[in-house]
Coordinates of C-alpha atoms and ligand atoms in Angstrom, one line a residue:
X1408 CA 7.8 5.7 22.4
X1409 CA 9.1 3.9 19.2
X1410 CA 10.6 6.2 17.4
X1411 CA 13.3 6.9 14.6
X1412 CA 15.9 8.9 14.7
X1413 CA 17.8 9.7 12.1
X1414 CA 20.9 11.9 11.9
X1415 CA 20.9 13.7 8.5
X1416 CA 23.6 14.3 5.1
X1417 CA 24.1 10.7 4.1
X1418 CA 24.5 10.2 0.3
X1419 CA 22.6 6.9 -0.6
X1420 CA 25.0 4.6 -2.1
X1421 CA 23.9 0.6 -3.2
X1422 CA 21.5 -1.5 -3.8
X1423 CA 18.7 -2.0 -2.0
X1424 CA 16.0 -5.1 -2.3
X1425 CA 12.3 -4.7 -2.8
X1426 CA 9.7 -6.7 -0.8
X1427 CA 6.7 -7.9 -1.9
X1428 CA 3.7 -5.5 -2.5
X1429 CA 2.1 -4.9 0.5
X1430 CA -1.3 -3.6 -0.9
X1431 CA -1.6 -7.1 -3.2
X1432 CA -0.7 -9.4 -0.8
X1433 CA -3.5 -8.2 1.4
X1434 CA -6.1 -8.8 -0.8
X1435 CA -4.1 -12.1 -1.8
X1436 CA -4.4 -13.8 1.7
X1437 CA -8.2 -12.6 1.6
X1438 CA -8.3 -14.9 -1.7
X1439 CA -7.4 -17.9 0.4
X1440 CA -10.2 -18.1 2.1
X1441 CA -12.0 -18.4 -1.5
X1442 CA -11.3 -22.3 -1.0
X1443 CA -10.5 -25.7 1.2
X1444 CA -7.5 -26.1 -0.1
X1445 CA -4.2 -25.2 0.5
X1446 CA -2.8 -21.8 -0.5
X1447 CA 0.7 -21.0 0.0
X1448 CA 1.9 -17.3 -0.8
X1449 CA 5.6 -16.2 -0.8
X1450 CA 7.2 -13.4 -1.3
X1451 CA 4.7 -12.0 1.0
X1452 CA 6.0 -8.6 2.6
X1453 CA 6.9 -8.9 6.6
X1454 CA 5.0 -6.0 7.7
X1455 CA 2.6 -4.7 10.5
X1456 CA -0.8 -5.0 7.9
X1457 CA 0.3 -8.2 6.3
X1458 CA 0.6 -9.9 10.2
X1459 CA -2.5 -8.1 11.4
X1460 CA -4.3 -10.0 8.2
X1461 CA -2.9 -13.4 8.9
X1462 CA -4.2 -13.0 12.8
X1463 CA -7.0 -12.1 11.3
X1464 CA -8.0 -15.0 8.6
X1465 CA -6.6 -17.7 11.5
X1466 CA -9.1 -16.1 13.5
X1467 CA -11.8 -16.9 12.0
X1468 CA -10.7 -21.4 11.7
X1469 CA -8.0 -20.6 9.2
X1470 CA -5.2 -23.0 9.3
X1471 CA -2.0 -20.7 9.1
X1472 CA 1.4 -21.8 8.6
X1473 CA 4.3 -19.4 8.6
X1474 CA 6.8 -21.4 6.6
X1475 CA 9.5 -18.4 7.1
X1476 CA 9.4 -14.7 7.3
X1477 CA 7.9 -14.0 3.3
X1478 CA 6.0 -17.5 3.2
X1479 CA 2.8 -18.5 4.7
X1480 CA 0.3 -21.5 4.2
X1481 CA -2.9 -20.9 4.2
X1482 CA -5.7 -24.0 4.4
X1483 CA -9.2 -22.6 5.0
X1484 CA -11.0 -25.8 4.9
X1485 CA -12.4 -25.2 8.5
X1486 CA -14.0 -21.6 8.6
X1487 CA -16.3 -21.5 11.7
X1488 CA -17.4 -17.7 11.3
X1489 CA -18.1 -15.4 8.8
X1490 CA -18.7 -12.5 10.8
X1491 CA -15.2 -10.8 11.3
X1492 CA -15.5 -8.2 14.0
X1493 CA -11.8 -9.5 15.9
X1494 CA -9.3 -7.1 17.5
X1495 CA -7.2 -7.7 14.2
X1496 CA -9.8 -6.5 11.6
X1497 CA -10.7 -3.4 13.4
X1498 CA -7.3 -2.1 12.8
X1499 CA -6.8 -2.3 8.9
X1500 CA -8.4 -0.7 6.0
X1501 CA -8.6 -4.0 3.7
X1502 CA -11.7 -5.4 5.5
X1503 CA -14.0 -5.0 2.5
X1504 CA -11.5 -8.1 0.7
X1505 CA -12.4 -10.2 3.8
X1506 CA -16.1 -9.4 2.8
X1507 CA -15.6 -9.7 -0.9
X1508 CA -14.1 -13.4 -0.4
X1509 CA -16.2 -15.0 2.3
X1510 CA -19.7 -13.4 0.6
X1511 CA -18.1 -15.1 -2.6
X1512 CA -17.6 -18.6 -0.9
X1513 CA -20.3 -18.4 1.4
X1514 CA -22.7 -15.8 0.0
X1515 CA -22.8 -13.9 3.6
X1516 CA -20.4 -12.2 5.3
X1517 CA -20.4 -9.3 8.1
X1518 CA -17.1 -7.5 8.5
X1519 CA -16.2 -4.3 10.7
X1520 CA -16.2 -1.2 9.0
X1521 CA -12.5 -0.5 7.5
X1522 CA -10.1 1.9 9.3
X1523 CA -6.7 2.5 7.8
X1524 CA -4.8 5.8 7.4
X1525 CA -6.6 9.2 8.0
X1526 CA -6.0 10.2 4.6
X1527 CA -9.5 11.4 3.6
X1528 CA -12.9 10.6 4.0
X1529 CA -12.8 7.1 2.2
X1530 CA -16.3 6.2 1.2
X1531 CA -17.3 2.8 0.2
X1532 CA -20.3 2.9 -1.6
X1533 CA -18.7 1.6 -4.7
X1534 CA -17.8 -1.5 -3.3
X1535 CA -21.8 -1.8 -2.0
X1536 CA -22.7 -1.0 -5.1
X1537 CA -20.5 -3.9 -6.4
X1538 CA -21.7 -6.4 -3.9
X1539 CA -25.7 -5.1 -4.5
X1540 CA -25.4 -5.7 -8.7
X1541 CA -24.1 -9.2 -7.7
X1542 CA -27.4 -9.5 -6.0
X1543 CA -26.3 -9.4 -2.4
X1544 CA -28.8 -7.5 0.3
X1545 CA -26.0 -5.1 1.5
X1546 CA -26.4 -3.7 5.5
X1547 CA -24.2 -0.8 7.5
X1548 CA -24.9 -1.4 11.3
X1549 CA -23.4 -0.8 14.7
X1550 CA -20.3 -0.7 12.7
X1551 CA -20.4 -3.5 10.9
X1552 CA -20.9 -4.2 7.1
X1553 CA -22.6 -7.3 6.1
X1554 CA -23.3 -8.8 2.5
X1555 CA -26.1 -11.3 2.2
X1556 CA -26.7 -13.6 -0.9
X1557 CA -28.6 -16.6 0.7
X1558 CA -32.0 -16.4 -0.9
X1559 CA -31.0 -16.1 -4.0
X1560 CA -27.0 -16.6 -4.3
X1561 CA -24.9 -14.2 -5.9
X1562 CA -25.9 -14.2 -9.8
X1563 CA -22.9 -11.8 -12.2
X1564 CA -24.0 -8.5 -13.9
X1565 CA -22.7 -5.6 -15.3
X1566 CA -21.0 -3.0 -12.2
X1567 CA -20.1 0.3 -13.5
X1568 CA -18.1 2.4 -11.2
X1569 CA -18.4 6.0 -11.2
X1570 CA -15.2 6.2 -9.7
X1571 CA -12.2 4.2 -10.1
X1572 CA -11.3 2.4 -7.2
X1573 CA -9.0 -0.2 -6.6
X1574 CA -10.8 -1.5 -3.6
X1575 CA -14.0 -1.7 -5.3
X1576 CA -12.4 -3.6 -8.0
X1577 CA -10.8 -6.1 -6.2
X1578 CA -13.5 -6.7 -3.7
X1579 CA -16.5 -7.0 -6.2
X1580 CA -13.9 -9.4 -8.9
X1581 CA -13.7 -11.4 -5.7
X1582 CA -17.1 -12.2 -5.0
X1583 CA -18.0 -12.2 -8.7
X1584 CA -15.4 -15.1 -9.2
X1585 CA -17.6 -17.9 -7.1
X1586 CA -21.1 -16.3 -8.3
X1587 CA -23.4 -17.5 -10.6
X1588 CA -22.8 -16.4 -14.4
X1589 CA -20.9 -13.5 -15.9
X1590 CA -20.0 -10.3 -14.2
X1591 CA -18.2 -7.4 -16.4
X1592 CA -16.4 -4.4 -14.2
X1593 CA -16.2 -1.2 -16.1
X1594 CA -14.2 1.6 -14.8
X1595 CA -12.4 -0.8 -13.2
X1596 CA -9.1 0.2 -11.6
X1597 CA -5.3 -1.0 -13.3
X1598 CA -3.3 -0.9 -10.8
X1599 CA -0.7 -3.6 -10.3
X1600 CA -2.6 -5.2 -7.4
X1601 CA -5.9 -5.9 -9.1
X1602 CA -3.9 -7.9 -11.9
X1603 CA -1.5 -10.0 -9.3
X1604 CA -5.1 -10.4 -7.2
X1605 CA -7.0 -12.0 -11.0
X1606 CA -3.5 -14.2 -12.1
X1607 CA -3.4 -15.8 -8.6
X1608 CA -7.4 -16.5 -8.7
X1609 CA -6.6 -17.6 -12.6
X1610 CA -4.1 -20.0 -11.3
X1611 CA -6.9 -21.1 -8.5
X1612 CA -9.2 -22.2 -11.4
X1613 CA -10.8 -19.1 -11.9
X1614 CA -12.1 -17.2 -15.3
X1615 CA -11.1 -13.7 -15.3
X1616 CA -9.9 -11.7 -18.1
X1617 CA -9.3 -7.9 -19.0
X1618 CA -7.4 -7.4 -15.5
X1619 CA -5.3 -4.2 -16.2
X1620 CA -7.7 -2.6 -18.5
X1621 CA -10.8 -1.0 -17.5
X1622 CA -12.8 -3.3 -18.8
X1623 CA -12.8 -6.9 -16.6
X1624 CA -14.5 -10.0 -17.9
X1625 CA -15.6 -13.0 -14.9
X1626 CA -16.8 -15.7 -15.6
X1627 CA -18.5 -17.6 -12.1
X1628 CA -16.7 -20.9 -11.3
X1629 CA -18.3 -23.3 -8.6
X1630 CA -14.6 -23.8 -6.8
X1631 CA -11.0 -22.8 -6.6
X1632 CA -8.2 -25.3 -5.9
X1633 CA -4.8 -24.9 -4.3
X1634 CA -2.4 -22.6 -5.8
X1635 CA 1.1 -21.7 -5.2
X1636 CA 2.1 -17.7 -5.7
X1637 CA 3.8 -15.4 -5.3
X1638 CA 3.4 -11.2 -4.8
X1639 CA 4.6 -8.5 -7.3
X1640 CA 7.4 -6.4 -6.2
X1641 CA 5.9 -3.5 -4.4
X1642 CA 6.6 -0.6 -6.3
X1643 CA 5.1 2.0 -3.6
X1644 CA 8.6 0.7 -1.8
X1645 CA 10.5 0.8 -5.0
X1646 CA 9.4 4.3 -5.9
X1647 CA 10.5 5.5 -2.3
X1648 CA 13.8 4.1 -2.7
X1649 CA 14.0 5.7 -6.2
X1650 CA 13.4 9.4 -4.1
X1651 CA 16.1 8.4 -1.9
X1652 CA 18.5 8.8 -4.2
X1653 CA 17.0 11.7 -6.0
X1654 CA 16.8 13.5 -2.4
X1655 CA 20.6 12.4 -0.9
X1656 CA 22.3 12.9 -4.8
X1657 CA 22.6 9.1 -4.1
X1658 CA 23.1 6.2 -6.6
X1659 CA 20.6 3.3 -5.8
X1660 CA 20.1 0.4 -7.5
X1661 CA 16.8 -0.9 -6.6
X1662 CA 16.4 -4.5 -7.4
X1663 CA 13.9 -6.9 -7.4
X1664 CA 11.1 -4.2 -9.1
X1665 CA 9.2 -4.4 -12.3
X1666 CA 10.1 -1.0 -14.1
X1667 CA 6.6 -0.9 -16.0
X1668 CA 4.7 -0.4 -12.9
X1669 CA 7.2 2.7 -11.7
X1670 CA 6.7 4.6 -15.3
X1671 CA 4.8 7.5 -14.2
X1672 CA 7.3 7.7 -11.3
X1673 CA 10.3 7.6 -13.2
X1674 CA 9.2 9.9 -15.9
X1675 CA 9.1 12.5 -13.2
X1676 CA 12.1 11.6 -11.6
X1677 CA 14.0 12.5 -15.3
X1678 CA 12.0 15.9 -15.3
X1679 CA 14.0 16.6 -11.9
X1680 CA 17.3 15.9 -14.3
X1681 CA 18.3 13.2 -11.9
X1682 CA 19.3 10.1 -14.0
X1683 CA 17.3 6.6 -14.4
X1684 CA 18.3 3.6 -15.7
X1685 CA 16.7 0.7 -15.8
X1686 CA 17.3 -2.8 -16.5
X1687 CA 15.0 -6.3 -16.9
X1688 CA 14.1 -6.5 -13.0
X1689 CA 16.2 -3.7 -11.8
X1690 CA 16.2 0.5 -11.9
X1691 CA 19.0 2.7 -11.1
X1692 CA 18.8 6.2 -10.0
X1693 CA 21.5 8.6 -9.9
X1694 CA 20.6 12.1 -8.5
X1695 CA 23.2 15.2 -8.6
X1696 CA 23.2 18.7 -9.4
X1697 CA 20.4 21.2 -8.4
X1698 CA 16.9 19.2 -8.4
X1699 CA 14.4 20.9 -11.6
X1700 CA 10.9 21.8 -10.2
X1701 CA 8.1 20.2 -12.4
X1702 CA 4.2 20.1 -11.2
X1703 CA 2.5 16.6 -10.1
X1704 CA -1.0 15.8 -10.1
X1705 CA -1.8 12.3 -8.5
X1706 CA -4.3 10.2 -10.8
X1707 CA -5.2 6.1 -10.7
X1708 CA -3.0 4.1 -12.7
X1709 CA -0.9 4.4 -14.6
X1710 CA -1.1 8.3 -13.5
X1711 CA 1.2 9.3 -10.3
X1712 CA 0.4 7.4 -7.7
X1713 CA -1.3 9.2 -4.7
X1714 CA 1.0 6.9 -2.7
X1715 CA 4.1 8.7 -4.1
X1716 CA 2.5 12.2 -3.5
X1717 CA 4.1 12.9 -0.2
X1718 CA 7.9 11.3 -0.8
X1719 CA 8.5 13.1 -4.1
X1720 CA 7.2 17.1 -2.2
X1721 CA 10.3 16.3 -0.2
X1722 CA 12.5 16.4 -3.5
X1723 CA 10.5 19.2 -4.7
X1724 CA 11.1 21.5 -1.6
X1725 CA 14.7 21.3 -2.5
X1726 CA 14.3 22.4 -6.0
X1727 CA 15.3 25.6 -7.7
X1728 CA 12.5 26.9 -8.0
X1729 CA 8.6 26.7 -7.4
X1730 CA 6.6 23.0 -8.1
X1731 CA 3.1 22.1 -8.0
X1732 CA 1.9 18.8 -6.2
X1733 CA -2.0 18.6 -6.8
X1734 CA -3.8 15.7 -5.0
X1735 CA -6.8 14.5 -6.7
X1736 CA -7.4 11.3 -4.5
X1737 CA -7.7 11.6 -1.4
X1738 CA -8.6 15.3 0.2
X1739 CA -6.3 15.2 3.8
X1740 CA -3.3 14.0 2.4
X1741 CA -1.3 17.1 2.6
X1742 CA -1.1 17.2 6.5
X1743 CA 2.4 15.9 6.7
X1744 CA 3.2 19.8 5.0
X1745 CA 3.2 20.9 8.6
X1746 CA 6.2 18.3 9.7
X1747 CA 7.8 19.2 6.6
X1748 CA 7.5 22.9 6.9
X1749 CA 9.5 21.8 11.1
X1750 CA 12.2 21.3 8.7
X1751 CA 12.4 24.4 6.9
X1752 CA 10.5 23.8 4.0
X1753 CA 8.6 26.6 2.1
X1754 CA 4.9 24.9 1.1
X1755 CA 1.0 26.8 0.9
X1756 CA -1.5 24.5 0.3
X1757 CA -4.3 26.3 -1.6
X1758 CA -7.3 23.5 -2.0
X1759 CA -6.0 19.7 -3.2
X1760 CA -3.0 21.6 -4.4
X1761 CA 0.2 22.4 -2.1
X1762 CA 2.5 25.0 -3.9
X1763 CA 6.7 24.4 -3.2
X1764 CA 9.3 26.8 -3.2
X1765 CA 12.6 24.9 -3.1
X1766 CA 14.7 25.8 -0.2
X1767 CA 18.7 25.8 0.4
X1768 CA 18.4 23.0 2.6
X1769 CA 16.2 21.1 5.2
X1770 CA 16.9 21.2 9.3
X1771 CA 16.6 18.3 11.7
X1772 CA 13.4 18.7 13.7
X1773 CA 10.9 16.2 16.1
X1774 CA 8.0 15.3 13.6
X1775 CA 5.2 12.7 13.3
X1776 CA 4.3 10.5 11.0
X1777 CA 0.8 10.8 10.4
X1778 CA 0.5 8.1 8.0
X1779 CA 2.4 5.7 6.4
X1780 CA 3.6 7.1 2.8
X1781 CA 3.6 10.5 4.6
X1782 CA 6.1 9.0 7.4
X1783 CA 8.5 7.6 4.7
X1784 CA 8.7 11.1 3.1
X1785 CA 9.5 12.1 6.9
X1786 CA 12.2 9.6 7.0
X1787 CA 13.2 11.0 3.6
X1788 CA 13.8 14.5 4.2
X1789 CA 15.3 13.5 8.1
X1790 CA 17.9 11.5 5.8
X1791 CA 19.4 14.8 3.6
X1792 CA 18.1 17.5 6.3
X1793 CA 21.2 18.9 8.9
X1794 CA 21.5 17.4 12.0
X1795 CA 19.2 15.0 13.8
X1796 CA 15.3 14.6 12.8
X1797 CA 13.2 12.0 14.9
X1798 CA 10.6 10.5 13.4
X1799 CA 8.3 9.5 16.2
X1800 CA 5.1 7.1 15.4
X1801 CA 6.4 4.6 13.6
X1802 CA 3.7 2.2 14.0
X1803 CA 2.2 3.7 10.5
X1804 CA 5.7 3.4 8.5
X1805 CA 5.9 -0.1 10.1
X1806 CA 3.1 -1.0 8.1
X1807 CA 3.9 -0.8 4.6
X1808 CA 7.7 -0.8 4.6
X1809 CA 10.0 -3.8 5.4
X1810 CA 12.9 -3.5 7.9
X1811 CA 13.0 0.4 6.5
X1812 CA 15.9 1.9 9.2
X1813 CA 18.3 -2.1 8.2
X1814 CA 17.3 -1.1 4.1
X1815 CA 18.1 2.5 4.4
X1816 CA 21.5 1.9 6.9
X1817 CA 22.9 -0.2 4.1
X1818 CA 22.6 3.0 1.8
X1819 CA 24.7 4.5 4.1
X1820 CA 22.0 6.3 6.0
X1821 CA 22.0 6.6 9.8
X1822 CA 18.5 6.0 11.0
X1823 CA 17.5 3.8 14.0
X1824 CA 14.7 2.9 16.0
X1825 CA 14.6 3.7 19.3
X1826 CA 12.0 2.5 22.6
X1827 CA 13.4 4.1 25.2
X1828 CA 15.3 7.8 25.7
X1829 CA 18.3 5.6 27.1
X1830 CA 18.4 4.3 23.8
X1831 CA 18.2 7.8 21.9
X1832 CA 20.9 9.3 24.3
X1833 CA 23.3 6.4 23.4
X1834 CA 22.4 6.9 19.5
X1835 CA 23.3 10.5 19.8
X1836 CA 26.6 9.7 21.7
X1837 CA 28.0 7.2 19.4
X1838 CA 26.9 9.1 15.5
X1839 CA 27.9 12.6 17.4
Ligands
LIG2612 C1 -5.8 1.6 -2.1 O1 -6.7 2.2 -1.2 C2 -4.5 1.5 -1.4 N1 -4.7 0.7 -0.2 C3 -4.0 2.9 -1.0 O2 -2.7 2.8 -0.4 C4 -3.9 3.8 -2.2 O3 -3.6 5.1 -1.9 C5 -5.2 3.8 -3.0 O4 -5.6 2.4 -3.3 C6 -5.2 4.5 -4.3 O5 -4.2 4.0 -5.1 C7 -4.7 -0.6 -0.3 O6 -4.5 -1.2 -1.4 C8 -4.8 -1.3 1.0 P1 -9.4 3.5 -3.7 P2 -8.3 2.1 -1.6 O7 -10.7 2.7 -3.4 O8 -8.5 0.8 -2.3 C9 -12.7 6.9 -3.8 C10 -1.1 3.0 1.2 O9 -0.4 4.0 1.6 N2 -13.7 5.9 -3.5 O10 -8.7 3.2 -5.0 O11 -9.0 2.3 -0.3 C11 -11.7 7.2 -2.7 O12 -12.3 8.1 -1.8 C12 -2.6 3.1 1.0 O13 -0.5 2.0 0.9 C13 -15.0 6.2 -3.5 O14 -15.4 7.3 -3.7 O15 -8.4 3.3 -2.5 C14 -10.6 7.8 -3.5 O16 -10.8 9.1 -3.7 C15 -3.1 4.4 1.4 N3 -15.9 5.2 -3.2 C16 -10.6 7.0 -4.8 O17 -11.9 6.5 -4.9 C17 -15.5 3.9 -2.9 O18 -16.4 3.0 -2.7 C18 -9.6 5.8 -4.8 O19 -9.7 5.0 -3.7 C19 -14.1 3.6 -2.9 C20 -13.2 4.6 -3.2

């Protein structure tokens, strides 16, 4: 029954430190598989999808080495299988980057389907159109993907995705950096994570350029080598801390964050009339005053991130006024409106678009979290609503967020997790 419960009207006050990105360093261990020697990551976030990942890769024969909670050695110099159907692997989305790097190194691979948060339907038929242009025979059975370049190896060629997709684009650079030749991505995705995932193959000896732009130049090595490297600041967890303050008329300073990548995020944070400041690695954030509406629509980057979508509609429900959030990702990621509307919240979702009226104030209620960006904006609105707001299924905020309830208590919130009602009774008794 893991749970949090939170008991709401804090102002966040402080500073707060970001982890690494947990959407990189997934597809960063997958990468160390890409070669016998010794990879060793740090700044690696400790959280539920990172762990599942490492289980995962030892798994299959590689050597895994923990150093300390944000550091791990990888040495895959004694893969035994390439067909990853484990316990671990059926629970994350990121399989396709287990497939992208094993079918690179040893032009087969079979993975299980990927899972991950029921945010929308999820196709992946740009990453098996990726995997096919590279020459691979590409097969969906009993569950399973598999990606087969024996006969023939995997030779580079021009992929053109008709969407943009950062999966896609990380999967299909992977393979294409141990095949045969030159591969060019076009439409391929910018975010962050594709350009952390091409600098730490760069470092490994490979020959990738454009990463960031739409355009992405590889040219095939035979090997990588050992690399040291470490993950970008996740700015999903950045942003979310950025909201905190906007939503509790908190000051944050949120350290440890590259303020490029939180642009499109901060820009709307200013329309609100809260106040950002940002320094070389740092942002500040000081809300106040009535929040402004403005209207959102969620693009790739550097547009809003869909990731941000359901943390900023929790500001917005407190505005003066009526905002627009339109969602042009991913179609079922408006269900957390029903938590939020537990909580007094005033939202119609017409289509991909959910229409706010700001409210007075939020109320404490018993919500779920769905899914993992949708359960931070939970935690969020539990955090400036009146009275207590429990949070229950954790599992999915555990995920992506590092020691959330320890971050957010040292704003000043007061948020724990609980496992038993014993527990829950003797939160309520001591915070009143
Ligand atoms: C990544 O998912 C992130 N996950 C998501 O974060 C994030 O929401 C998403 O990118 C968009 O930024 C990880 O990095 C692990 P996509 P991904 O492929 O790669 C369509 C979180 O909360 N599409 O960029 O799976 C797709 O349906 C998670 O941390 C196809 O049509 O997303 C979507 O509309 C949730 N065919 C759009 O592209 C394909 O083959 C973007 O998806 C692939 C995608």
């Amino acid at each position: 029954m893991d749970k949090y419960i939170i008991k709401g009207g804090a102002r966040l006050v402080g500073d707060v430190e970001i982890s690494g990105a947990k959407n990189a360093a997934l597809a960063l261990l997958a990468t160390t598989l890409m070669t016998d020697e010794k990879v060793v990551i740090d700044n690696l976030p400790d959280v539920k999808d990172i762990n599942i990942v490492i289980d995962s890769i030892a798994e299959i024969g590689a050597k895994v080495d923990r150093r300390d909670r944000n550091t791990v050695a990888v040495q895959a110099d004694d893969i035994y299988d390439v067909v990853v159907n484990n316990e671990y692997v059926k629970k994350i989305r990121t399989s396709y980057y287990l497939l992208g790097a094993l079918l690179g190194r040893y032009k087969y691979a079979e993975v299980t389907l990927p899972g991950g948060c029921n945010i929308g339907s999820r196709p992946i038929d740009q990453h098996i159109k990726g995997f096919k242009a590279l020459g691979a025979k590409v097969k969906i059975e009993h569950g399973m993907i598999s990606a087969d370049a024996r006969e023939h190896g995997l030779v580079g060629n021009n992929v053109y995705f008709d969407v943009v997709s950062v999966g896609a684009t990380i999967s299909v650079m992977l393979a294409a950096t141990l095949a045969e030749g030159k591969t060019r991505i076009e439409n391929a995705a910018k975010e962050p994570q594709v350009v952390d995932v091409a600098n730490m193959l760069n470092t490994m000896g490979a020959n990738i350029k454009g990463a960031g732009t739409d355009v992405i130049r590889i040219s095939g090595v035979k090997k990588l080598h050992k690399t040291e490297y470490s993950v970008i600041p996740d700015p999903i967890e950045a942003a979310t801390f950025m909201m905190a303050a906007v939503v509790t008329k908190g000051n944050i300073l949120v350290k440890n964050v590259i303020p490029k990548h939180l642009e499109a995020v901060t820009a709307k944070i200013l329309e609100t009339g809260s106040i950002v400041e940002e320094f070389d690695d740092a942002i500040r954030v000081i809300g106040g005053g009535k929040l402004e509406t403005t209207h959102i629509k969620t693009l790739p980057y550097p547009g809003f991130p869909t990731d941000m979508q359901p943390q900023f509609t929790v500001a917005l429900c407190l505005a003066g006024g009526t905002s627009t959030v339109t969602e042009s990702l991913f179609e079922s990621r408006f269900k957390y409106v029903d938590e939020l509307t537990k909580m007094g919240a005033d939202i119609r979702v017409e289509g991909n678009t959910a229409i706010i009226r700001g409210v007075d104030k939020l109320s404490g209620a018993e919500v779920n979290a769905l899914d993992l960006r949708a359960g931070a904006a939970l935690v969020l609105a539990g955090i400036v609503a009146d009275g207590f707001t429990t949070v229950e299924d954790v599992y999915f905020i555990q995920r992506g967020y590092e020691r959330f309830p320890e971050k957010l208590r040292k704003l000043g919130a007061t948020i724990e997790l609980v496992t038993s009602e014993k527990e829950e009774q003797k939160f309520r008794l001591r915070v009143g």
